[in-house]
Tab-separated table of C-alpha atoms and ligand atoms in Angstrom:
chain	number	residue	atom	x	y	z
Q	465	MET	CA	-19.148	-46.351	36.286
Q	466	PRO	CA	-17.486	-49.598	38.464
Q	467	SER	CA	-20.252	-50.911	41.588
Q	468	PHE	CA	-17.224	-53.157	42.604
Q	469	TYR	CA	-14.550	-52.662	45.412
Q	470	PHE	CA	-11.252	-53.074	44.711
Q	471	ILE	CA	-8.027	-51.786	46.536
Q	472	THR	CA	-4.624	-49.596	44.594
Q	473	VAL	CA	-1.289	-49.915	44.943
Q	474	VAL	CA	-0.363	-46.456	45.418
Q	475	ARG	CA	3.253	-45.862	44.778
Q	476	LYS	CA	4.214	-42.653	46.216
Q	477	PRO	CA	6.584	-40.329	44.612
Q	478	ALA	CA	9.767	-38.683	45.954
Q	479	PHE	CA	7.417	-35.726	48.146
Q	480	CYS	CA	7.364	-38.438	50.987
Q	481	GLY	CA	10.642	-37.380	52.081
Q	482	HIS	CA	9.825	-33.903	53.269
Q	483	LEU	CA	8.017	-36.260	56.109
Q	484	GLY	CA	10.899	-37.700	57.054
Q	485	ILE	CA	9.923	-41.305	54.923
Q	486	GLU	CA	12.205	-43.345	53.408
Q	487	SER	CA	11.606	-41.524	49.609
Q	488	ARG	CA	10.169	-44.981	47.431
Q	489	LEU	CA	7.543	-45.523	50.430
Q	490	ILE	CA	4.870	-47.663	49.264
Q	491	SER	CA	1.530	-47.396	50.995
Q	492	LEU	CA	-1.647	-49.591	50.682
Q	493	THR	CA	-4.549	-47.704	50.275
Q	494	ILE	CA	-8.251	-49.657	49.692
Q	495	GLU	CA	-10.520	-47.452	47.788
Q	496	PHE	CA	-14.751	-48.404	48.616
Q	497	ASN	CA	-15.876	-47.364	45.299
Q	498	ALA	CA	-18.599	-49.014	46.001
Q	499	MET	CA	-18.723	-45.754	48.261
Q	500	THR	CA	-17.554	-43.350	46.350
Q	501	SER	CA	-19.855	-40.421	45.114
Q	502	SER	CA	-19.661	-39.763	42.249
Q	503	VAL	CA	-21.863	-38.009	38.614
Q	504	VAL	CA	-23.237	-38.624	35.629
Q	505	LEU	CA	-22.553	-36.091	33.069
Q	506	HIS	CA	-24.609	-35.893	30.062
Q	507	PRO	CA	-24.062	-36.763	26.745
Q	508	GLN	CA	-21.798	-34.842	25.139
Q	509	ARG	CA	-20.989	-32.264	28.398
Q	510	GLU	CA	-17.588	-34.356	28.566
Q	511	LYS	CA	-15.426	-32.675	26.235
Q	512	SER	CA	-14.362	-29.744	28.418
Q	513	LEU	CA	-13.021	-32.573	31.280
Q	514	LEU	CA	-11.404	-33.970	28.513
Q	515	ARG	CA	-9.151	-30.678	27.820
Q	516	HIS	CA	-8.316	-31.100	31.162
Q	517	HIS	CA	-10.363	-28.050	31.697
Q	518	PRO	CA	-11.404	-28.178	35.578
Q	519	TRP	CA	-14.770	-26.942	35.918
Q	520	VAL	CA	-18.195	-29.108	35.705
Q	521	PHE	CA	-21.618	-26.728	35.232
Q	522	ALA	CA	-24.616	-27.436	37.050
Q	523	SER	CA	-26.357	-28.060	34.035
Q	524	ALA	CA	-23.725	-30.799	32.716
Q	525	ILE	CA	-24.517	-33.102	35.547
Q	526	ASP	CA	-27.186	-35.752	34.680
Q	527	LYS	CA	-27.606	-38.343	37.585
Q	528	GLN	CA	-25.776	-38.493	41.144
Q	529	LYS	CA	-24.718	-41.208	42.883
Q	530	GLY	CA	-24.579	-41.305	47.210
Q	531	LYS	CA	-24.790	-38.351	49.534
Q	532	LEU	CA	-22.941	-35.413	48.534
Q	533	ARG	CA	-22.290	-32.650	50.781
Q	534	ALA	CA	-20.607	-29.150	50.670
Q	535	GLY	CA	-16.555	-29.873	49.121
Q	536	ASP	CA	-17.418	-33.529	49.432
Q	537	THR	CA	-14.987	-35.731	47.041
Q	538	VAL	CA	-16.794	-36.593	43.858
Q	539	ASP	CA	-15.756	-38.587	40.520
Q	540	VAL	CA	-17.358	-37.588	37.507
Q	541	TYR	CA	-18.042	-40.393	34.673
Q	542	ALA	CA	-18.815	-38.798	31.433
Q	543	SER	CA	-22.730	-41.245	29.815
Q	544	ASP	CA	-20.615	-43.904	28.590
Q	545	ASN	CA	-18.767	-43.849	32.338
Q	546	THR	CA	-15.367	-43.469	30.664
Q	547	TRP	CA	-13.658	-41.453	34.491
Q	548	LEU	CA	-12.817	-38.079	33.350
Q	549	GLY	CA	-11.810	-36.663	36.551
Q	550	ARG	CA	-11.955	-36.238	40.703
Q	551	GLY	CA	-13.060	-33.691	41.861
Q	552	ALA	CA	-14.171	-31.190	44.839
Q	553	TRP	CA	-18.960	-31.056	45.314
Q	554	SER	CA	-19.635	-27.443	45.056
Q	555	PRO	CA	-23.822	-27.606	45.856
Q	556	HIS	CA	-24.341	-23.963	45.657
Q	557	SER	CA	-22.327	-22.097	42.525
Q	558	GLN	CA	-23.300	-22.592	39.101
Q	559	ILE	CA	-19.725	-24.812	38.959
Q	560	GLN	CA	-20.858	-27.678	40.836
Q	561	ILE	CA	-17.854	-29.345	40.510
Q	562	ARG	CA	-13.834	-28.172	40.407
Q	563	ILE	CA	-11.875	-31.121	39.313
Q	564	TRP	CA	-9.591	-31.736	41.951
Q	565	THR	CA	-7.149	-34.475	39.783
Q	566	PHE	CA	-7.643	-36.134	36.291
Q	567	GLU	CA	-5.383	-39.100	37.569
Q	568	ARG	CA	-7.104	-41.916	38.399
Q	569	ASP	CA	-4.563	-43.556	41.646
Q	570	GLU	CA	-4.415	-40.016	43.002
Q	571	VAL	CA	-5.927	-39.345	46.436
Q	572	ILE	CA	-7.036	-35.922	47.347
Q	573	ASP	CA	-4.677	-36.314	51.038
Q	574	ASN	CA	-2.431	-34.483	52.988
Q	575	GLY	CA	0.084	-35.025	50.291
Q	576	PHE	CA	-1.869	-34.770	47.237
Q	577	PHE	CA	-2.035	-30.978	48.498
Q	578	LEU	CA	1.998	-30.874	48.980
Q	579	ARG	CA	2.853	-32.436	46.007
Q	580	ARG	CA	0.449	-29.387	44.291
Q	581	ILE	CA	2.022	-27.185	46.093
Q	582	GLU	CA	6.079	-28.180	45.928
Q	583	ALA	CA	5.490	-27.747	41.540
Q	584	ALA	CA	3.954	-24.738	42.549
Q	585	LEU	CA	7.084	-24.081	44.363
Q	586	GLU	CA	9.632	-25.824	41.047
Q	587	GLY	CA	8.148	-23.502	38.540
Q	588	ARG	CA	8.415	-20.219	40.086
Q	589	GLN	CA	12.124	-20.380	42.046
Q	590	ALA	CA	13.964	-19.003	38.375
Q	591	LEU	CA	11.554	-15.981	38.755
Q	592	ILE	CA	12.370	-15.215	42.232
Q	593	ALA	CA	15.713	-15.567	41.905
Q	594	ARG	CA	15.209	-13.330	39.046
Q	595	ASN	CA	13.549	-9.959	40.402
Q	596	GLY	CA	15.177	-10.425	43.934
Q	597	LEU	CA	11.098	-11.443	45.741
Q	598	THR	CA	10.529	-11.542	49.051
Q	599	GLY	CA	6.707	-11.318	48.415
Q	600	PHE	CA	5.669	-13.947	45.362
Q	601	ARG	CA	1.963	-15.422	44.761
Q	602	VAL	CA	3.302	-19.104	45.878
Q	603	VAL	CA	-0.018	-21.151	43.892
Q	604	ALA	CA	-2.899	-18.832	41.607
Q	605	ALA	CA	-5.588	-21.628	41.937
Q	606	GLU	CA	-7.491	-23.396	39.612
Q	607	SER	CA	-4.225	-22.381	37.049
Q	608	ASP	CA	-1.854	-24.995	39.658
Q	609	ARG	CA	-4.324	-27.282	39.524
Q	610	LEU	CA	-5.648	-26.524	42.637
Q	611	PRO	CA	-9.230	-24.949	42.525
Q	612	GLY	CA	-10.057	-21.954	44.966
Q	613	VAL	CA	-7.062	-21.790	47.080
Q	614	THR	CA	-4.727	-18.599	46.821
Q	615	ILE	CA	-1.841	-18.471	48.491
Q	616	ASP	CA	0.507	-15.404	48.383
Q	617	LYS	CA	3.798	-15.878	50.325
Q	618	TYR	CA	5.403	-12.433	51.895
Q	619	ASP	CA	8.555	-12.477	53.513
Q	620	ASN	CA	7.534	-15.181	56.597
Q	621	LEU	CA	4.400	-14.729	56.091
Q	622	LEU	CA	1.527	-16.739	54.821
Q	623	VAL	CA	-1.441	-15.296	52.772
Q	624	CYS	CA	-4.041	-17.792	51.276
Q	625	GLN	CA	-7.754	-17.635	50.228
Q	626	LEU	CA	-9.806	-20.643	50.068
Q	627	LEU	CA	-12.663	-19.868	47.823
Q	628	SER	CA	-14.521	-22.835	46.673
Q	629	ALA	CA	-16.275	-25.521	49.258
Q	630	GLY	CA	-13.368	-28.047	48.287
Q	631	ALA	CA	-10.812	-25.641	49.068
Q	632	ASP	CA	-12.404	-25.035	52.390
Q	633	LYS	CA	-13.229	-28.888	53.727
Q	634	HIS	CA	-9.803	-29.611	52.980
Q	635	ARG	CA	-8.319	-26.296	55.340
Q	636	ALA	CA	-6.427	-28.770	57.208
Q	637	LYS	CA	-4.455	-30.701	54.724
Q	638	ILE	CA	-3.396	-26.622	53.536
Q	639	VAL	CA	-1.219	-25.549	55.681
Q	640	TRP	CA	-0.314	-29.056	57.000
Q	641	ALA	CA	1.202	-29.176	53.794
Q	642	LEU	CA	2.137	-25.520	53.725
Q	643	GLN	CA	3.902	-26.050	57.188
Q	644	LYS	CA	5.749	-28.901	56.125
Q	645	CYS	CA	7.157	-26.598	52.846
Q	646	PHE	CA	7.406	-23.796	55.064
Q	647	PRO	CA	8.170	-24.062	58.615
Q	648	ASP	CA	9.219	-20.638	59.324
Q	649	CYS	CA	6.148	-18.813	58.252
Q	650	ALA	CA	2.562	-18.223	59.801
Q	651	ILE	CA	-0.105	-18.672	57.526
Q	652	LEU	CA	-2.725	-16.187	57.738
Q	653	GLU	CA	-6.704	-16.606	55.990
Q	654	ARG	CA	-7.770	-14.015	54.082
Q	655	SER	CA	-11.116	-15.773	52.636
Q	656	ASP	CA	-12.876	-12.115	53.187
Q	657	VAL	CA	-14.480	-12.702	49.622
Q	658	ALA	CA	-17.521	-11.917	48.095
Q	659	VAL	CA	-17.344	-15.311	45.557
Q	660	ARG	CA	-17.467	-17.690	48.711
Q	661	LYS	CA	-21.200	-16.817	49.480
Q	662	LYS	CA	-21.367	-18.359	45.899
Q	663	GLU	CA	-20.179	-21.594	47.340
Q	664	GLY	CA	-22.869	-20.807	50.504
Q	665	LEU	CA	-19.561	-19.691	52.777
Q	666	GLU	CA	-19.167	-16.664	54.967
Q	667	PRO	CA	-16.578	-14.389	55.082
Q	668	LEU	CA	-13.448	-15.133	57.436
Q	669	VAL	CA	-10.202	-14.075	58.243
Q	670	GLN	CA	-8.038	-16.227	60.221
Q	671	VAL	CA	-4.480	-16.463	61.974
Q	672	LEU	CA	-4.534	-20.739	60.941
Q	673	HIS	CA	-0.691	-20.961	62.443
Q	674	GLY	CA	1.424	-19.298	64.347
Q	675	GLU	CA	2.706	-15.321	64.982
Q	676	VAL	CA	0.921	-12.711	62.012
Q	677	ALA	CA	2.348	-8.994	62.106
Q	678	ASP	CA	0.268	-6.022	61.612
Q	679	GLU	CA	3.070	-4.888	59.184
Q	680	VAL	CA	5.167	-6.794	56.768
Q	681	CYS	CA	7.532	-5.937	54.202
Q	682	ILE	CA	8.195	-7.439	50.987
Q	683	GLU	CA	11.220	-6.875	48.107
Q	684	GLU	CA	10.454	-7.277	44.607
Q	685	ASN	CA	12.480	-5.623	41.293
Q	686	GLY	CA	15.005	-3.885	44.555
Q	687	ILE	CA	12.271	-1.926	45.706
Q	688	LYS	CA	10.330	-2.653	49.274
Q	689	VAL	CA	7.129	-2.830	50.229
Q	690	LEU	CA	5.316	-2.161	53.232
Q	691	LEU	CA	1.870	-3.609	52.868
Q	692	ASP	CA	-0.743	-4.760	55.852
Q	693	PRO	CA	-1.904	-8.298	55.885
Q	694	ARG	CA	-5.496	-8.744	57.603
Q	695	ARG	CA	-6.729	-5.350	56.084
Q	696	GLY	CA	-4.940	-5.171	52.720
Q	697	HIS	CA	-7.142	-5.209	49.234
Q	698	LYS	CA	-6.981	-8.732	48.295
Q	699	THR	CA	-4.468	-10.844	50.565
Q	700	GLY	CA	-2.618	-7.987	51.373
Q	701	PHE	CA	-0.982	-6.419	48.393
Q	702	TYR	CA	-0.712	-7.051	44.514
Q	703	LEU	CA	1.736	-8.858	43.395
Q	704	ASP	CA	0.424	-9.416	39.901
Q	705	GLN	CA	1.613	-6.198	38.550
Q	706	ARG	CA	5.121	-6.114	39.545
Q	707	ASP	CA	6.747	-6.015	36.223
Q	708	ASN	CA	3.961	-3.766	35.100
Q	709	ARG	CA	5.998	-1.735	36.732
Q	710	ALA	CA	9.230	-2.111	35.780
Q	711	ILE	CA	7.913	-1.044	32.450
Q	712	ALA	CA	6.294	1.702	33.046
Q	713	ALA	CA	9.089	3.073	35.608
Q	714	SER	CA	11.966	2.736	32.312
Q	715	TYR	CA	9.476	4.983	30.724
Q	716	ALA	CA	9.428	7.803	33.988
Q	717	LEU	CA	12.915	9.424	33.976
Q	718	ASP	CA	13.035	13.214	34.331
Q	719	LYS	CA	8.472	12.646	34.058
Q	720	THR	CA	6.339	13.954	35.599
Q	721	VAL	CA	3.285	11.178	36.634
Q	722	LEU	CA	0.308	10.777	36.889
Q	723	ASN	CA	-0.510	7.467	39.187
Q	724	CYS	CA	-4.023	6.846	39.212
Q	725	PHE	CA	-5.718	4.416	41.329
Q	726	SER	CA	-1.850	3.811	42.907
Q	727	TYR	CA	-3.143	1.806	45.820
Q	728	THR	CA	0.003	1.869	47.934
Q	729	GLY	CA	2.029	3.655	45.933
Q	730	THR	CA	4.090	1.041	44.479
Q	731	PHE	CA	3.455	2.314	41.033
Q	732	ALA	CA	5.467	4.884	42.287
Q	733	SER	CA	8.003	3.851	43.877
Q	734	TYR	CA	9.881	2.468	41.023
Q	735	ALA	CA	8.846	5.212	38.796
Q	736	LEU	CA	10.544	7.387	41.883
Q	737	ALA	CA	13.589	5.010	42.266
Q	738	ASN	CA	14.223	5.690	38.270
Q	739	GLY	CA	14.312	9.473	38.138
Q	740	ALA	CA	10.472	10.614	38.460
Q	741	LYS	CA	10.735	14.002	37.904
Q	742	LYS	CA	7.333	13.795	40.422
Q	743	VAL	CA	4.888	11.586	40.654
Q	744	ILE	CA	1.390	12.607	41.891
Q	745	ASN	CA	0.027	10.048	43.598
Q	746	MET	CA	-4.303	9.744	43.233
Q	747	ASP	CA	-6.767	7.031	44.753
Q	748	VAL	CA	-9.866	7.737	47.468
Q	749	SER	CA	-8.233	5.968	50.130
Q	750	GLN	CA	-6.119	8.174	52.683
Q	751	GLU	CA	-4.986	4.652	53.914
Q	752	ALA	CA	-3.833	3.858	50.929
Q	753	LEU	CA	-2.144	7.204	50.305
Q	754	SER	CA	-0.965	7.302	53.552
Q	755	MET	CA	0.352	3.661	53.186
Q	756	ALA	CA	2.086	4.921	50.279
Q	757	ARG	CA	3.668	8.136	51.254
Q	758	ARG	CA	5.511	5.306	53.821
Q	759	ASN	CA	6.943	3.214	51.023
Q	760	LEU	CA	8.511	6.157	49.795
Q	761	GLU	CA	10.285	7.180	52.877
Q	762	ILE	CA	11.565	3.321	53.822
Q	763	ASN	CA	12.939	2.808	50.098
Q	764	GLN	CA	14.400	6.192	50.686
Q	765	LEU	CA	12.850	8.164	47.911
Q	766	ASP	CA	12.335	11.911	47.626
Q	767	VAL	CA	8.727	12.383	49.808
Q	768	ASN	CA	8.845	16.305	48.288
Q	769	ARG	CA	8.850	14.643	44.754
Q	770	ALA	CA	5.261	13.280	45.576
Q	771	ASP	CA	1.838	14.410	46.196
Q	772	PHE	CA	-0.877	12.550	47.474
Q	773	ILE	CA	-4.173	13.240	46.263
Q	774	GLN	CA	-7.299	12.032	47.822
Q	775	ALA	CA	-9.727	12.325	45.313
Q	776	ASP	CA	-12.309	9.900	42.534
Q	777	VAL	CA	-10.126	9.235	39.474
Q	778	PHE	CA	-13.522	9.464	37.186
Q	779	GLN	CA	-13.916	13.368	38.142
Q	780	ALA	CA	-10.488	14.316	38.528
Q	781	LEU	CA	-10.307	13.094	35.437
Q	782	ARG	CA	-12.147	15.905	33.770
Q	783	ASP	CA	-11.689	18.192	36.020
Q	784	TYR	CA	-7.469	18.678	35.182
Q	785	SER	CA	-8.803	17.787	31.569
Q	786	SER	CA	-11.042	21.459	32.343
Q	787	GLU	CA	-8.188	22.915	33.447
Q	788	GLY	CA	-5.302	22.315	31.292
Q	789	ARG	CA	-3.430	19.916	33.527
Q	790	LYS	CA	-0.751	17.935	31.469
Q	791	PHE	CA	0.989	15.378	32.032
Q	792	ASP	CA	3.905	13.642	30.591
Q	793	GLN	CA	2.760	9.907	31.595
Q	794	ILE	CA	-0.074	8.418	32.985
Q	795	ILE	CA	-0.839	5.411	34.574
Q	796	LEU	CA	-3.843	3.851	34.988
Q	797	ASP	CA	-4.588	0.192	37.288
Q	798	PRO	CA	-8.285	0.650	38.388
Q	799	PRO	CA	-9.947	-1.897	40.328
Q	800	LYS	CA	-11.895	-4.302	38.409
Q	801	PHE	CA	-14.936	-3.068	36.829
Q	802	VAL	CA	-16.712	-6.393	35.703
Q	803	ASP	CA	-18.782	-9.198	38.156
Q	804	SER	CA	-20.798	-10.597	35.533
Q	805	LYS	CA	-20.867	-10.905	31.692
Q	806	ALA	CA	-24.213	-8.700	32.339
Q	807	GLY	CA	-21.428	-5.399	33.098
Q	808	LEU	CA	-19.229	-6.045	30.358
Q	809	ASN	CA	-21.083	-2.724	28.524
Q	810	ARG	CA	-20.812	-1.047	31.330
Q	811	ALA	CA	-17.191	-1.021	32.279
Q	812	CYS	CA	-16.373	-0.883	28.804
Q	813	ARG	CA	-17.149	2.680	28.805
Q	814	GLY	CA	-15.943	3.023	32.594
Q	815	TYR	CA	-12.199	3.148	30.702
Q	816	LYS	CA	-13.294	4.350	27.848
Q	817	ASP	CA	-13.518	7.407	30.078
Q	818	ILE	CA	-11.111	6.765	32.378
Q	819	ASN	CA	-8.650	6.639	28.685
Q	820	MET	CA	-9.441	9.235	27.125
Q	821	TYR	CA	-9.090	12.099	29.566
Q	822	ALA	CA	-6.100	10.370	30.187
Q	823	MET	CA	-5.117	10.353	26.778
Q	824	GLN	CA	-6.336	14.223	26.806
Q	825	LEU	CA	-3.547	15.292	29.990
Q	826	LEU	CA	-0.415	13.923	28.151
Q	827	GLU	CA	1.579	15.690	26.121
Q	828	ALA	CA	2.993	15.674	23.284
Q	829	GLY	CA	4.494	11.699	23.154
Q	830	GLY	CA	3.067	11.489	26.782
Q	831	ILE	CA	3.340	7.578	27.669
Q	832	LEU	CA	-0.013	6.000	28.964
Q	833	CYS	CA	0.177	2.740	30.531
Q	834	THR	CA	-3.508	2.333	30.758
Q	835	PHE	CA	-4.686	-1.933	32.717
Q	836	SER	CA	-7.478	-4.568	32.994
Q	837	CYS	CA	-7.728	-6.720	36.027
Q	838	SER	CA	-11.343	-7.607	34.904
Q	839	GLY	CA	-10.798	-11.087	33.785
Q	840	LEU	CA	-14.440	-11.315	32.163
Q	841	MET	CA	-12.549	-8.313	30.075
Q	842	PRO	CA	-11.407	-9.939	26.490
Q	843	THR	CA	-8.427	-8.892	25.680
Q	844	ASP	CA	-9.473	-7.819	22.150
Q	845	LEU	CA	-12.082	-5.585	23.519
Q	846	PHE	CA	-10.229	-3.629	25.269
Q	847	HIS	CA	-7.682	-2.728	23.323
Q	848	LYS	CA	-10.697	-1.566	21.282
Q	849	VAL	CA	-11.489	0.580	23.878
Q	850	VAL	CA	-8.462	2.390	24.341
Q	851	ALA	CA	-8.570	2.565	20.883
Q	852	ASP	CA	-11.856	3.793	20.359
Q	853	ALA	CA	-10.868	6.245	23.265
Q	854	ALA	CA	-8.439	7.837	21.313
Q	855	LEU	CA	-10.459	8.554	19.225
Q	856	ASP	CA	-12.829	10.603	20.629
Q	857	ALA	CA	-9.542	12.041	22.209
Q	858	GLY	CA	-8.872	13.337	19.450
Q	859	ARG	CA	-5.320	12.054	20.096
Q	860	GLN	CA	-3.101	9.582	17.770
Q	861	VAL	CA	-1.867	6.646	19.663
Q	862	GLN	CA	0.600	3.980	18.860
Q	863	PHE	CA	0.874	1.059	21.134
Q	864	LEU	CA	4.225	0.520	22.118
Q	865	GLU	CA	3.863	-2.922	24.957
Q	866	ARG	CA	0.979	-5.590	25.544
Q	867	LEU	CA	1.711	-6.242	29.252
Q	868	SER	CA	0.283	-9.284	31.591
Q	869	GLN	CA	-0.311	-10.619	34.695
Q	870	ALA	CA	3.466	-11.566	36.421
Q	871	ALA	CA	4.276	-15.186	36.092
Q	872	ASP	CA	3.733	-15.878	38.903
Q	873	HIS	CA	-0.118	-15.555	38.473
Q	874	PRO	CA	0.981	-18.238	34.998
Q	875	VAL	CA	-2.355	-19.563	32.849
Q	876	ALA	CA	-2.594	-22.930	32.628
Q	877	SER	CA	-3.209	-24.090	28.913
Q	878	SER	CA	-6.653	-25.645	30.145
Q	879	TYR	CA	-7.566	-22.851	31.728
Q	880	PRO	CA	-8.031	-19.595	29.564
Q	881	GLU	CA	-9.359	-17.770	32.699
Q	882	GLY	CA	-6.914	-18.188	34.589
Q	883	TYR	CA	-5.882	-15.026	32.038
Q	884	TYR	CA	-7.471	-11.549	33.929
Q	885	LEU	CA	-5.133	-8.249	33.714
Q	886	LYS	CA	-4.064	-6.817	30.663
Q	887	GLY	CA	-2.225	-4.051	29.812
Q	888	LEU	CA	-1.175	-1.616	26.967
Q	889	VAL	CA	2.311	1.271	27.065
Q	890	CYS	CA	0.702	3.605	24.600
Q	891	ARG	CA	2.536	6.490	23.265
Q	892	VAL	CA	0.563	9.870	22.619
Q	893	LEU	CA	1.119	11.948	19.357
F	830	SAH	N1	-2.121	0.195	40.900
F	830	SAH	C1	-2.304	-0.458	42.257
F	830	SAH	C2	-3.108	-0.901	42.650
F	830	SAH	C3	-4.398	-0.550	42.612
F	830	SAH	S1	-5.603	-1.110	43.112
F	830	SAH	C4	-0.859	-1.064	42.704
F	830	SAH	O1	-0.208	-0.914	41.614
F	830	SAH	O2	-0.354	-1.415	43.823
F	830	SAH	C5	-7.094	-0.714	42.874
F	830	SAH	C6	-7.981	0.976	43.878
F	830	SAH	O3	-7.935	1.467	43.137
F	830	SAH	C7	-7.203	1.286	45.537
F	830	SAH	O4	-6.344	1.766	45.615
F	830	SAH	C8	-8.819	1.319	45.661
F	830	SAH	O5	-8.793	2.210	46.660
F	830	SAH	C9	-8.827	2.528	44.090
F	830	SAH	N2	-9.636	3.334	43.578
F	830	SAH	C10	-11.001	2.888	43.973
F	830	SAH	N3	-11.703	3.370	42.855
F	830	SAH	C11	-11.630	5.025	42.619
F	830	SAH	C12	-11.451	5.663	42.028
F	830	SAH	N4	-13.136	5.894	42.018
F	830	SAH	N5	-11.129	6.829	41.810
F	830	SAH	C13	-9.848	6.831	43.019
F	830	SAH	N6	-9.396	5.290	43.562
F	830	SAH	C14	-10.363	5.097	43.101
């Protein structure tokens, strides 16, 4: 590990044009490496970083040099003193360092965040045009090389979640970069997420810039969606299901659709716009159901072709089954069932339960669109659970389509954990 002072000349790339500065401006960065905090890993524990996986677990760290506070930038070295990456220190988390950069010359300054956000935005341009989006995920955390940073854009509002100590520490830089990229947007922080506790951070909701409306309307695939950015789930809406709503709706023509875990009813808006005979929205939240009704209205869809039922899906599916109710199509889009590996078996039982009852409730030839948004639920296991549910339901089932999260929720090839949403379109015979 170097213990000397050295000077690096960093050639700033074209992003400087944004700053109104000469685009090839060369700036001088003086790094006092002797003062930079660093850690050295145990032998053999560098492998994941060499593959550009962005996490360093506490158990991998052998030595720590320099004083480190939560969120501080730290250089990571292999046991043979090879420089591996530069990340943010999270003393309270099992994931003790999240890597910002694998490039030795890259400094974690305003320009770093601007470059990352610009690159993320550029990667989404084709999708935005293809699906006519006014709402999309701008930054998907680790998969966009900004660990702990999620940014969604809803029309002229940016909603961010800063979930790691590093993200929290660099809030001002992130806001600066967002204002450069989106000068017309207000910025709301929705860091009211329990995982912040693991990083030693309190949940937080605050306006970071401009005026934040109580309600925002976005459009995807020609469907309007109203959302409440302050109180809606996650950052206000489930953008990740966009493609799957369109796919589910393609089966809905003239069908009676049971939309379980409907939230604000976007699967229903798509289905009715695609000619569904009837859609029954079911959710425990009356507030979500009221918004679902308004979402049909703003899309000028026939509210008389929709029901809004406040119920526990687990219980309601059982009741419908004993009543002998039948549907042509059922959508199961439950919340995350798994928070830890220890909870996986229980989650499997939950998935199997709802899928089995749903299959029993389908007419012959009926379509089940079933999802798991639990990152800890492996895809193969989810498919097996659905297959087991078919056996228990006494139905023969074909998997027609395998579904995933939308392209504004990409998965970095070095970070398979980024793949969390999986779904199946099943035909129940
Ligand atoms: N399908 C929605 C997203 C669903 S989010 C969309 O396309 O936007 C999960 C929803 O499940 C939430 O609205 C939550 O209120 C609801 N929910 C959670 N547990 C439930 C239960 N046991 N019964 C019914 N709804 C439930």
